CSV table of C-alpha atoms in Angstrom, one decimal:
chain,number,residue,atom,x,y,z
A,575,MET,CA,23.2,45.7,-44.5
A,576,GLY,CA,22.9,45.4,-40.5
A,577,LEU,CA,19.8,44.2,-38.7
A,578,ASP,CA,16.9,46.2,-38.2
A,579,PHE,CA,14.7,45.2,-35.7
A,580,SER,CA,11.9,47.2,-36.8
A,581,VAL,CA,10.2,45.3,-38.8
A,582,VAL,CA,8.8,42.8,-35.7
A,583,PRO,CA,6.3,45.7,-34.2
A,584,GLY,CA,4.1,45.7,-37.7
A,585,PHE,CA,3.8,41.8,-37.3
A,586,ALA,CA,3.3,41.8,-33.8
A,587,ASP,CA,-0.3,40.4,-33.6
A,588,ALA,CA,0.8,37.6,-36.3
A,589,LEU,CA,3.2,36.5,-33.7
A,590,LEU,CA,1.0,36.8,-30.4
A,591,LEU,CA,-1.7,34.3,-32.3
A,592,GLY,CA,1.6,32.1,-33.1
A,593,VAL,CA,2.3,32.2,-29.5
A,594,LEU,CA,-1.2,31.3,-28.4
A,595,TRP,CA,-1.3,29.3,-31.0
A,596,THR,CA,1.6,27.5,-30.1
A,597,ILE,CA,0.2,27.2,-26.4
A,598,ALA,CA,-2.9,26.1,-27.1
A,599,ILE,CA,-1.4,22.8,-29.0
A,600,THR,CA,1.5,22.6,-26.3
A,601,VAL,CA,-1.4,22.3,-23.3
A,602,ALA,CA,-3.7,20.3,-26.1
A,603,ALA,CA,-1.2,17.4,-26.7
A,604,ALA,CA,0.4,17.5,-22.8
A,605,VAL,CA,-3.0,17.1,-21.6
A,606,LEU,CA,-3.5,14.3,-23.7
A,607,SER,CA,0.0,12.5,-23.7
A,608,PHE,CA,-0.7,12.8,-19.7
A,609,PHE,CA,-3.2,10.5,-19.4
A,610,GLY,CA,-2.9,8.8,-22.6
A,611,GLY,CA,0.7,7.6,-20.9
A,612,ILE,CA,-1.4,6.6,-17.8
A,613,LEU,CA,-4.1,4.8,-20.2
A,614,LEU,CA,-0.9,2.8,-21.8
A,615,ALA,CA,1.4,2.3,-18.6
A,616,VAL,CA,-1.7,0.6,-17.0
A,617,ILE,CA,-2.3,-0.8,-20.6
A,618,ALA,CA,1.2,-2.1,-21.0
A,619,LEU,CA,0.9,-3.8,-17.7
A,620,TYR,CA,-2.3,-5.1,-16.8
A,621,ALA,CA,-4.2,-6.0,-20.2
A,622,PRO,CA,-4.2,-9.4,-21.4
A,623,LEU,CA,-2.2,-10.5,-24.1
A,624,LEU,CA,-3.7,-10.5,-27.5
A,625,VAL,CA,-4.6,-6.7,-26.2
A,626,ARG,CA,-0.8,-5.2,-24.9
A,627,LEU,CA,0.8,-6.9,-28.1
A,628,PRO,CA,-1.2,-4.5,-30.7
A,629,PHE,CA,0.2,-1.2,-28.0
A,630,ARG,CA,3.2,-2.8,-27.7
A,631,PHE,CA,3.7,-2.5,-31.9
A,632,PHE,CA,2.1,1.5,-31.7
A,633,ALA,CA,4.8,1.8,-28.9
A,634,TRP,CA,7.2,0.6,-31.1
A,635,LEU,CA,6.0,2.6,-33.8
A,636,PHE,CA,6.2,6.2,-32.1
A,637,MET,CA,9.0,5.9,-30.2
A,638,GLY,CA,10.9,4.2,-33.7
A,639,THR,CA,10.2,6.8,-36.1
A,640,PRO,CA,10.7,10.4,-36.7
A,641,LEU,CA,8.1,12.8,-35.0
A,642,LEU,CA,7.8,15.1,-38.6
A,643,LEU,CA,6.7,11.7,-39.9
A,644,GLN,CA,4.1,10.7,-37.6
A,645,LEU,CA,2.2,14.1,-38.3
A,646,PHE,CA,2.8,13.9,-42.0
A,647,LEU,CA,1.2,10.3,-42.0
A,648,ILE,CA,-1.7,11.3,-39.7
A,649,TYR,CA,-2.6,14.9,-41.4
A,650,PHE,CA,-1.9,13.9,-45.2
A,651,GLY,CA,-1.7,9.6,-44.6
A,652,LEU,CA,-5.0,9.4,-43.1
A,653,VAL,CA,-6.9,11.2,-45.9
A,654,GLU,CA,-6.4,8.5,-47.7
A,655,LEU,CA,-8.0,6.2,-45.5
A,656,GLY,CA,-10.9,8.8,-45.7
A,657,ILE,CA,-9.7,11.0,-41.9
A,658,ASP,CA,-9.8,13.8,-42.8
A,659,LEU,CA,-8.6,15.8,-39.8
A,660,PRO,CA,-7.9,19.6,-39.2
A,661,ALA,CA,-4.1,20.2,-39.0
A,662,PHE,CA,-5.3,22.0,-35.2
A,663,VAL,CA,-5.9,17.9,-34.1
A,664,ALA,CA,-3.6,16.5,-36.5
A,665,GLY,CA,-0.9,18.0,-34.3
A,666,VAL,CA,-2.7,17.6,-30.5
A,667,ILE,CA,-2.9,14.0,-31.6
A,668,GLY,CA,0.7,13.5,-33.5
A,669,LEU,CA,2.6,15.5,-30.7
A,670,GLY,CA,0.1,14.0,-27.9
A,671,LEU,CA,0.6,10.8,-28.9
A,672,HIS,CA,4.7,10.6,-29.0
A,673,PHE,CA,5.2,11.9,-26.3
A,674,ALA,CA,2.1,10.0,-24.1
A,675,VAL,CA,4.5,7.2,-25.4
A,676,TYR,CA,7.4,8.0,-23.7
A,677,ASN,CA,5.1,9.2,-20.5
A,678,SER,CA,4.0,5.6,-20.4
A,679,GLU,CA,7.1,4.4,-20.3
A,680,LEU,CA,7.6,6.9,-17.1
A,681,ILE,CA,4.5,5.7,-15.9
A,682,GLN,CA,5.2,2.0,-15.9
A,683,THR,CA,8.5,2.1,-14.1
A,684,ALA,CA,6.7,4.5,-11.1
A,685,ILE,CA,3.4,1.9,-10.8
A,686,VAL,CA,5.5,-0.9,-10.2
A,687,ALA,CA,8.3,0.6,-8.0
A,688,VAL,CA,5.0,1.5,-5.7
A,689,ASP,CA,5.4,-0.6,-2.5
A,690,ARG,CA,3.4,-4.0,-2.4
A,691,GLY,CA,1.8,-3.0,0.9
A,692,GLN,CA,0.0,0.1,-1.0
A,693,MET,CA,-1.7,-2.2,-2.8
A,694,GLU,CA,-2.7,-4.6,-0.1
A,695,ALA,CA,-3.5,-2.4,2.6
A,696,ALA,CA,-6.4,-1.0,0.2
A,697,ARG,CA,-7.4,-4.7,-1.5
A,698,THR,CA,-7.3,-5.3,2.7
A,699,LEU,CA,-9.9,-2.6,2.9
A,700,GLY,CA,-12.3,-4.3,0.2
A,701,LEU,CA,-11.3,-2.6,-2.9
A,702,SER,CA,-10.9,-4.5,-6.8
A,703,ARG,CA,-7.9,-4.3,-7.8
A,704,GLY,CA,-8.9,-2.2,-10.4
A,705,GLN,CA,-9.8,0.5,-7.5
A,706,ALA,CA,-7.1,-0.1,-5.5
A,707,LEU,CA,-4.8,1.0,-8.8
A,708,VAL,CA,-7.0,4.1,-9.7
A,709,ARG,CA,-7.2,5.4,-6.2
A,710,VAL,CA,-3.5,4.4,-4.6
A,711,VAL,CA,-0.9,3.4,-7.1
A,712,ILE,CA,-1.5,5.1,-10.3
A,713,PRO,CA,-1.6,8.5,-7.8
A,714,GLN,CA,1.7,8.1,-6.4
A,715,ALA,CA,2.9,6.3,-9.4
A,716,VAL,CA,2.4,9.4,-11.3
A,717,ARG,CA,3.7,12.0,-8.5
A,718,ASP,CA,6.7,10.0,-8.4
A,719,VAL,CA,7.4,10.9,-11.8
A,720,ILE,CA,6.3,14.6,-12.2
A,721,PRO,CA,9.5,15.7,-12.5
A,722,PRO,CA,11.1,13.3,-15.9
A,723,ILE,CA,7.4,14.6,-17.1
A,724,GLY,CA,7.9,17.4,-16.6
A,725,ASN,CA,10.9,17.7,-18.5
A,726,ASN,CA,9.1,15.7,-21.7
A,727,MET,CA,6.9,18.3,-21.9
A,728,ILE,CA,9.4,21.0,-22.0
A,729,ALA,CA,10.4,18.7,-25.0
A,730,LEU,CA,7.3,18.6,-26.2
A,731,LEU,CA,6.6,22.5,-26.6
A,732,LYS,CA,9.8,23.2,-28.2
A,733,ASP,CA,8.5,20.2,-30.6
A,734,SER,CA,5.3,21.6,-31.6
A,735,ALA,CA,7.0,23.7,-33.8
A,736,LEU,CA,7.1,20.4,-35.8
A,737,VAL,CA,3.9,21.1,-36.3
A,738,SER,CA,4.2,24.3,-39.0
A,739,VAL,CA,4.9,22.0,-41.9
A,740,ILE,CA,1.4,20.7,-41.6
A,741,GLY,CA,0.4,24.2,-41.6
A,742,VAL,CA,-0.5,25.3,-38.4
A,743,SER,CA,0.3,28.4,-37.5
A,744,GLU,CA,1.8,28.5,-34.3
A,745,LEU,CA,5.3,30.9,-33.5
A,746,THR,CA,7.3,28.6,-35.6
A,747,LEU,CA,5.1,29.4,-38.8
A,748,SER,CA,4.0,33.0,-38.1
A,749,ALA,CA,7.5,33.8,-38.1
A,750,GLN,CA,8.0,32.0,-41.0
A,751,LEU,CA,5.3,33.8,-42.9
A,752,ALA,CA,6.8,37.2,-41.9
A,753,ILE,CA,10.3,36.6,-42.8
A,754,GLY,CA,8.5,35.8,-46.2
A,755,ARG,CA,7.4,39.1,-46.7
A,756,THR,CA,10.3,41.2,-44.9
A,757,TYR,CA,13.5,38.6,-46.1
A,758,ARG,CA,14.2,39.3,-42.3
A,759,PRO,CA,14.9,35.6,-40.9
A,760,PHE,CA,17.3,36.8,-38.9
A,761,GLU,CA,14.9,39.3,-36.9
A,762,PHE,CA,11.7,36.6,-36.6
A,763,TYR,CA,14.1,33.7,-36.1
A,764,ALA,CA,15.5,35.4,-32.6
A,765,VAL,CA,12.4,37.3,-31.8
A,766,ALA,CA,10.2,33.4,-32.3
A,767,ALA,CA,13.5,32.2,-30.2
A,768,VAL,CA,12.8,34.4,-27.0
A,769,LEU,CA,9.2,34.1,-27.1
A,770,TYR,CA,9.8,30.3,-26.8
A,771,TYR,CA,12.4,30.8,-23.8
A,772,PHE,CA,9.4,32.6,-22.8
A,773,ILE,CA,7.0,30.1,-23.4
A,774,ASN,CA,9.4,27.9,-21.7
A,775,LEU,CA,9.3,29.7,-18.0
A,776,GLY,CA,5.9,30.3,-17.6
A,777,MET,CA,5.7,26.5,-18.1
A,778,GLU,CA,8.9,25.8,-15.8
A,779,ALA,CA,7.1,27.5,-13.3
A,780,VAL,CA,3.7,25.9,-13.1
A,781,LEU,CA,5.5,22.1,-13.4
A,782,ARG,CA,7.3,23.5,-10.3
A,783,ARG,CA,4.2,24.6,-8.6
A,784,ILE,CA,2.5,20.9,-9.0
A,785,GLU,CA,6.2,19.1,-7.8
A,786,ARG,CA,5.8,21.2,-4.6
A,787,ARG,CA,2.2,21.1,-3.8
A,788,THR,CA,2.9,17.0,-3.9
A,789,GLN,CA,5.8,18.2,-1.9
A,790,LEU,CA,3.7,16.8,1.2
A,791,SER,CA,2.3,14.2,0.1
A,792,ARG,CA,5.4,11.7,-0.2
B,1140,MET,CA,-25.7,-20.5,10.3
B,1141,THR,CA,-25.7,-22.4,13.4
B,1142,GLU,CA,-26.0,-21.2,16.8
B,1143,THR,CA,-22.8,-23.2,18.2
B,1144,ARG,CA,-20.7,-22.1,15.6
B,1145,PRO,CA,-17.4,-20.7,16.5
B,1146,PHE,CA,-17.3,-16.5,15.0
B,1147,VAL,CA,-14.2,-17.4,12.8
B,1148,GLU,CA,-13.0,-21.0,11.9
B,1149,ILE,CA,-9.4,-22.1,10.1
B,1150,ARG,CA,-10.3,-25.9,9.6
B,1151,HIS,CA,-7.4,-27.6,7.6
B,1152,ALA,CA,-5.7,-24.9,6.8
B,1153,LYS,CA,-2.3,-25.6,4.2
B,1154,LYS,CA,0.0,-23.6,2.7
B,1155,SER,CA,3.1,-25.0,0.7
B,1156,TYR,CA,5.2,-22.8,-1.8
B,1157,GLY,CA,6.6,-25.4,-4.2
B,1158,SER,CA,7.6,-28.4,-1.7
B,1159,LEU,CA,8.2,-26.3,1.4
B,1160,GLU,CA,5.0,-26.4,3.1
B,1161,VAL,CA,4.8,-23.0,5.4
B,1162,LEU,CA,1.3,-23.8,7.4
B,1163,LYS,CA,0.5,-27.8,8.2
B,1164,ASP,CA,-2.7,-28.7,9.1
B,1165,ILE,CA,-4.0,-25.9,11.1
B,1166,ASN,CA,-7.1,-26.1,12.9
B,1167,LEU,CA,-7.8,-22.9,14.9
B,1168,THR,CA,-11.1,-20.9,16.2
B,1169,VAL,CA,-11.9,-17.6,17.8
B,1170,ASP,CA,-15.0,-16.7,19.3
B,1171,ARG,CA,-17.1,-13.0,18.9
B,1172,GLY,CA,-14.9,-11.0,21.3
B,1173,GLU,CA,-12.5,-13.0,21.6
B,1174,ILE,CA,-8.6,-11.5,21.4
B,1175,VAL,CA,-6.2,-13.8,20.4
B,1176,ALA,CA,-2.2,-14.0,20.5
B,1177,ILE,CA,-0.4,-15.3,17.9
B,1178,ILE,CA,3.3,-16.1,18.7
B,1179,GLY,CA,5.9,-18.0,17.5
B,1180,PRO,CA,9.5,-17.5,16.2
B,1181,SER,CA,10.1,-16.3,12.8
B,1182,GLY,CA,8.9,-18.8,9.7
B,1183,SER,CA,7.0,-20.4,11.5
B,1184,GLY,CA,3.8,-19.3,9.9
B,1185,LYS,CA,2.2,-17.0,11.9
B,1186,SER,CA,1.9,-14.7,9.4
B,1187,THR,CA,1.5,-16.3,7.2
B,1188,LEU,CA,-1.8,-17.7,8.4
B,1189,LEU,CA,-3.3,-14.2,9.5
B,1190,ARG,CA,-3.0,-13.1,5.8
B,1191,ALA,CA,-4.9,-16.2,4.9
B,1192,ILE,CA,-8.1,-15.1,7.1
B,1193,ASN,CA,-8.3,-12.9,4.5
B,1194,ASP,CA,-6.8,-14.4,1.5
B,1195,LEU,CA,-4.2,-12.1,1.6
B,1196,ASP,CA,-1.7,-15.3,1.1
B,1197,PRO,CA,-4.5,-17.7,-0.4
B,1198,LEU,CA,-4.7,-21.2,1.5
B,1199,THR,CA,-3.5,-23.9,-0.9
B,1200,GLY,CA,-5.5,-26.1,1.4
B,1201,GLY,CA,-8.3,-26.1,4.1
B,1202,GLU,CA,-11.1,-23.3,5.0
B,1203,VAL,CA,-11.2,-20.2,6.7
B,1204,ILE,CA,-14.9,-19.3,7.7
B,1205,LEU,CA,-15.8,-16.1,9.0
B,1206,ASP,CA,-19.1,-15.8,10.8
B,1207,GLY,CA,-20.4,-18.7,9.1
B,1208,THR,CA,-19.6,-17.5,5.4
B,1209,GLN,CA,-16.8,-19.5,3.6
B,1210,VAL,CA,-13.7,-16.4,3.1
B,1211,ASN,CA,-12.2,-18.4,0.7
B,1212,LYS,CA,-14.9,-19.8,-1.3
B,1213,ALA,CA,-14.3,-21.6,-4.4
B,1214,LEU,CA,-15.8,-19.5,-6.6
B,1215,PRO,CA,-14.9,-18.4,-10.7
B,1216,HIS,CA,-12.5,-15.9,-10.8
B,1217,ARG,CA,-15.3,-12.3,-11.2
B,1218,GLN,CA,-18.1,-13.5,-8.5
B,1219,TYR,CA,-15.0,-14.6,-6.4
B,1220,GLU,CA,-13.2,-11.4,-6.8
B,1221,LYS,CA,-17.2,-9.8,-5.3
B,1222,HIS,CA,-16.8,-12.5,-3.0
B,1223,ILE,CA,-13.5,-11.4,-1.4
B,1224,ASN,CA,-14.2,-7.5,-1.4
B,1225,GLN,CA,-17.0,-8.5,0.6
B,1226,MET,CA,-15.5,-9.8,2.8
B,1227,ARG,CA,-12.7,-8.2,3.1
B,1228,GLN,CA,-14.9,-4.9,4.2
B,1229,GLN,CA,-15.3,-6.9,7.4
B,1230,ILE,CA,-11.8,-8.2,8.1
B,1231,GLY,CA,-10.2,-5.3,9.3
B,1232,MET,CA,-5.9,-5.5,9.0
B,1233,VAL,CA,-3.2,-4.1,10.4
B,1234,PHE,CA,0.5,-4.0,9.1
B,1235,GLN,CA,3.7,-3.6,10.4
B,1236,HIS,CA,4.5,-0.6,8.1
B,1237,PHE,CA,1.5,0.8,8.3
B,1238,ASN,CA,0.9,1.1,5.6
B,1239,LEU,CA,-1.0,4.7,4.9
B,1240,PHE,CA,-2.0,6.1,1.9
B,1241,PRO,CA,0.9,8.3,1.3
B,1242,HIS,CA,-0.9,10.5,-1.0
B,1243,LEU,CA,-3.7,11.2,0.7
B,1244,THR,CA,-4.7,13.1,4.1
B,1245,VAL,CA,-5.4,11.7,7.9
B,1246,ARG,CA,-9.0,12.2,7.0
B,1247,ASP,CA,-9.1,10.7,4.0
B,1248,ASN,CA,-6.9,8.2,4.5
B,1249,VAL,CA,-9.3,7.0,7.2
B,1250,VAL,CA,-12.4,7.7,5.3
B,1251,MET,CA,-11.2,6.7,1.3
B,1252,ALA,CA,-12.7,3.2,1.5
B,1253,PRO,CA,-16.4,4.1,3.0
B,1254,LYS,CA,-16.8,7.1,0.6
B,1255,LEU,CA,-15.7,4.8,-2.6
B,1256,LEU,CA,-17.6,1.0,-0.9
B,1257,LYS,CA,-20.2,2.6,0.8
B,1258,GLY,CA,-20.8,5.6,-0.8
B,1259,ILE,CA,-21.6,7.6,2.5
B,1260,SER,CA,-22.0,11.7,2.0
B,1261,GLU,CA,-19.3,14.0,2.6
B,1262,ASP,CA,-21.2,14.9,5.9
B,1263,ALA,CA,-21.1,11.5,6.9
B,1264,ALA,CA,-17.3,11.0,5.8
B,1265,GLN,CA,-16.5,13.8,7.9
B,1266,LYS,CA,-18.1,12.7,10.9
B,1267,LEU,CA,-16.8,9.3,10.7
B,1268,ALA,CA,-12.9,10.6,10.3
B,1269,GLU,CA,-13.6,13.0,13.2
B,1270,GLU,CA,-15.3,10.0,15.2
B,1271,GLN,CA,-13.0,7.4,14.4
B,1272,LEU,CA,-9.3,9.4,14.5
B,1273,ALA,CA,-10.7,10.8,18.2
B,1274,HIS,CA,-11.0,7.4,18.7
B,1275,VAL,CA,-6.9,6.8,18.5
B,1276,GLY,CA,-6.6,10.2,19.5
B,1277,MET,CA,-5.2,11.8,16.6
B,1278,LEU,CA,-8.0,13.8,15.4
B,1279,GLU,CA,-6.0,17.0,16.2
B,1280,ARG,CA,-3.5,15.1,12.7
B,1281,ILE,CA,-7.0,15.0,10.8
B,1282,ASP,CA,-5.5,17.3,7.6
B,1283,TYR,CA,-2.1,16.4,8.1
B,1284,TYR,CA,-0.7,14.0,5.7
B,1285,PRO,CA,0.7,10.6,7.1
B,1286,SER,CA,4.7,12.0,6.1
B,1287,GLN,CA,4.7,14.6,8.8
B,1288,LEU,CA,3.4,11.5,11.7
B,1289,SER,CA,5.5,9.4,13.8
B,1290,GLY,CA,5.6,5.8,13.6
B,1291,GLY,CA,3.5,5.7,16.3
B,1292,GLN,CA,0.2,8.1,14.9
B,1293,LYS,CA,0.5,6.0,11.8
B,1294,GLN,CA,-0.2,3.4,13.0
B,1295,ARG,CA,-3.1,4.9,15.2
B,1296,VAL,CA,-4.1,5.9,11.7
B,1297,ALA,CA,-4.0,2.6,10.3
B,1298,ILE,CA,-6.4,1.4,13.5
B,1299,ALA,CA,-8.8,3.9,12.6
B,1300,ARG,CA,-8.6,3.6,8.8
B,1301,ALA,CA,-9.6,0.3,9.3
B,1302,LEU,CA,-12.0,0.4,12.4
B,1303,ALA,CA,-14.0,2.7,9.9
B,1304,MET,CA,-15.0,0.0,8.0
B,1305,LYS,CA,-16.8,-0.9,10.7
B,1306,PRO,CA,-15.2,-4.4,11.0
B,1307,LYS,CA,-16.4,-7.9,12.5
B,1308,LEU,CA,-13.0,-9.0,13.2
B,1309,MET,CA,-9.3,-7.0,12.8
B,1310,LEU,CA,-6.0,-8.9,12.0
B,1311,PHE,CA,-2.9,-7.5,13.6
B,1312,ASP,CA,0.4,-8.1,11.9
B,1313,GLU,CA,3.3,-7.4,14.5
B,1314,ALA,CA,1.6,-4.0,14.9
B,1315,THR,CA,4.4,-3.0,17.0
B,1316,SER,CA,7.2,-4.4,16.0
B,1317,ALA,CA,8.8,-1.4,12.9
B,1318,LEU,CA,8.5,1.0,16.1
B,1319,ASP,CA,10.7,2.6,18.3
B,1320,PRO,CA,10.7,1.2,21.6
B,1321,GLU,CA,9.3,4.5,22.8
B,1322,LEU,CA,6.4,4.8,20.5
B,1323,VAL,CA,5.1,1.1,21.3
B,1324,GLU,CA,3.7,1.9,24.6
B,1325,GLU,CA,0.1,4.4,22.0
B,1326,VAL,CA,-0.6,1.8,19.8
B,1327,ASN,CA,-1.0,-1.0,22.7
B,1328,GLN,CA,-2.9,1.2,24.2
B,1329,VAL,CA,-5.5,1.7,21.1
B,1330,MET,CA,-5.3,-2.2,20.9
B,1331,LYS,CA,-6.0,-2.2,24.5
B,1332,THR,CA,-9.2,0.3,24.2
B,1333,LEU,CA,-10.4,-2.1,21.5
B,1334,ALA,CA,-10.0,-4.9,23.6
B,1335,GLN,CA,-12.4,-3.6,26.6
B,1336,GLU,CA,-14.7,-2.6,23.5
B,1337,HIS,CA,-14.8,-6.7,23.0
B,1338,MET,CA,-13.3,-6.1,19.6
B,1339,THR,CA,-12.6,-9.5,18.3
B,1340,MET,CA,-8.8,-9.9,17.5
B,1341,ILE,CA,-6.1,-12.0,15.6
B,1342,ILE,CA,-2.9,-10.7,16.8
B,1343,VAL,CA,0.7,-11.7,16.1
B,1344,THR,CA,2.7,-10.4,18.1
B,1345,HIS,CA,6.5,-10.7,19.0
B,1346,GLU,CA,5.2,-9.0,22.2
B,1347,MET,CA,4.7,-11.3,25.2
B,1348,GLU,CA,4.2,-8.7,28.3
B,1349,PHE,CA,1.3,-7.2,25.9
B,1350,ALA,CA,0.0,-10.6,24.7
B,1351,ALA,CA,-0.4,-11.4,28.2
B,1352,ASP,CA,-1.7,-8.9,29.4
B,1353,VAL,CA,-4.4,-8.0,26.8
B,1354,CYS,CA,-5.3,-11.8,25.1
B,1355,ASP,CA,-7.6,-14.1,25.8
B,1356,ARG,CA,-5.9,-16.3,24.5
B,1357,VAL,CA,-2.1,-17.5,23.3
B,1358,ILE,CA,-1.6,-19.8,20.4
B,1359,PHE,CA,2.2,-20.5,20.2
B,1360,MET,CA,2.6,-21.4,16.4
B,1361,ASP,CA,6.5,-23.4,15.2
B,1362,GLY,CA,6.6,-24.6,11.9
B,1363,GLY,CA,3.7,-24.7,10.5
B,1364,VAL,CA,2.1,-26.2,13.1
B,1365,VAL,CA,0.2,-24.7,16.4
B,1366,VAL,CA,2.6,-26.3,18.8
B,1367,GLU,CA,0.8,-25.3,22.3
B,1368,GLU,CA,-2.2,-22.9,22.7
B,1369,GLY,CA,-4.1,-22.0,26.0
B,1370,PRO,CA,-4.8,-19.0,28.2
B,1371,PRO,CA,-1.4,-16.8,28.5
B,1372,THR,CA,-1.2,-17.6,32.3
B,1373,VAL,CA,-0.8,-21.0,31.4
B,1374,VAL,CA,0.9,-21.2,27.7
B,1375,PHE,CA,3.6,-18.7,29.5
B,1376,GLN,CA,3.8,-20.0,32.9
B,1377,ASN,CA,3.8,-23.9,32.6
B,1378,PRO,CA,4.4,-24.6,28.6
B,1379,THR,CA,3.6,-28.3,28.6
B,1380,GLN,CA,5.6,-28.2,25.0
B,1381,PRO,CA,9.5,-28.3,25.1
B,1382,ARG,CA,9.8,-25.7,21.5
B,1383,THR,CA,7.0,-23.5,23.5
B,1384,ARG,CA,9.8,-23.3,27.1
B,1385,ASP,CA,12.4,-22.9,24.6
B,1386,PHE,CA,10.7,-19.9,22.5
B,1387,LEU,CA,9.9,-18.5,25.8
B,1388,ARG,CA,13.4,-18.8,27.7
B,1389,LYS,CA,15.3,-17.2,24.2
B,1390,HIS,CA,12.5,-14.2,23.7
B,1391,LEU,CA,11.6,-13.4,27.9
B,1392,SER,CA,15.4,-13.7,28.6
B,1393,GLN,CA,16.2,-11.3,25.4
B,1394,TYR,CA,13.0,-9.1,27.1
B,1395,GLU,CA,14.4,-9.2,30.4
B,1396,LYS,CA,18.0,-7.9,28.9
B,1397,GLU,CA,16.5,-5.3,26.8
B,1398,LYS,CA,15.2,-4.1,29.9
């Protein structure tokens, strides 16, 4: 029995919906991981020890354990504590926090690398340390790590397939459901792979645009 | 606040890093509208003294008083932060390496602090930016980013940025030392304009000719002390201290060679 892609169009709607869910979860988690990454970086660098330590533990937990396990813990585990999150929300939180920790590592290094004269100039004008960080230091640090953060976001897109296991009907799960009905794994997984590839291309285009727009400000 | 009090007063300023004494009991006053140059070999403490005035490098002893208010007041941390931010708004500073904010346009470099700290409107900010940039001859570069400017242009924008806060006092920390020789003049020109407008200025510089030209008083520092001070004609032409003579001989001969 050969390959038969003619079964695919019948599931076009379901697959397209899967694409939309994948994009939605990726964008939401990316936003969370970006701002969360900045926040975690500031905490890691400037918060008092008592605040810093629990966050360091949290960072270690998210970097040192499998993302799949984290998703299970957030979706299934938290129910026992009375926190019953919808699968989509649990997925966004899991993916978002996981990548926030990675982004935070990048941003911390970049904050430290911003020339000391920038903080001095801002303070000299009368800005407080916090204002100087928000207006002067952090924007430059973030600008400097846009390319590696972009790489993390590509990884996030690919890892978003993991949320299929907690029942978010994103692209991977949509493909699996179609396979369950047709017994055509190769065709649907191949189509899903192509669709991921196109989402990826779109994302890279957006990232390139952002990089170009920050070019002048170096 | 007494009438007779000098505008800027530095009393018994001391600064040490561990056992290294960088400033040894410096006393210095500057009158309103006065332009003072601080010269001296590197390591003499002149930049440290300048940076102590706005508490960028806190003194380990002594006081800095601006217009009747002590800058380096001993206050609890939170209150001190509030106080020093207030004081710094009144003290403009220009750095050797410009320290413009590369992620902001020339306009935003100039108006970011006034907008944030004085809450001026968008319209007022635009007017302020235009006014300050016109003052330093940089109006036509208002939409540029610092990376698109030459060193001299960057420094002129940095001066406009400091002036936009309407400071009472301007500090210049070797403002032209990092510039290519052909760009020094445009920055000197801006500083001369400020001098004509009677801005109070304290200028750390290596440029003897500029100091002689523009400043009312020259202070020669060496080894963390003020060795000699007086009008430029006296300090440059008839220095009384051997250390001053020695420094000027080296510096002026070097200057002659460059010519």
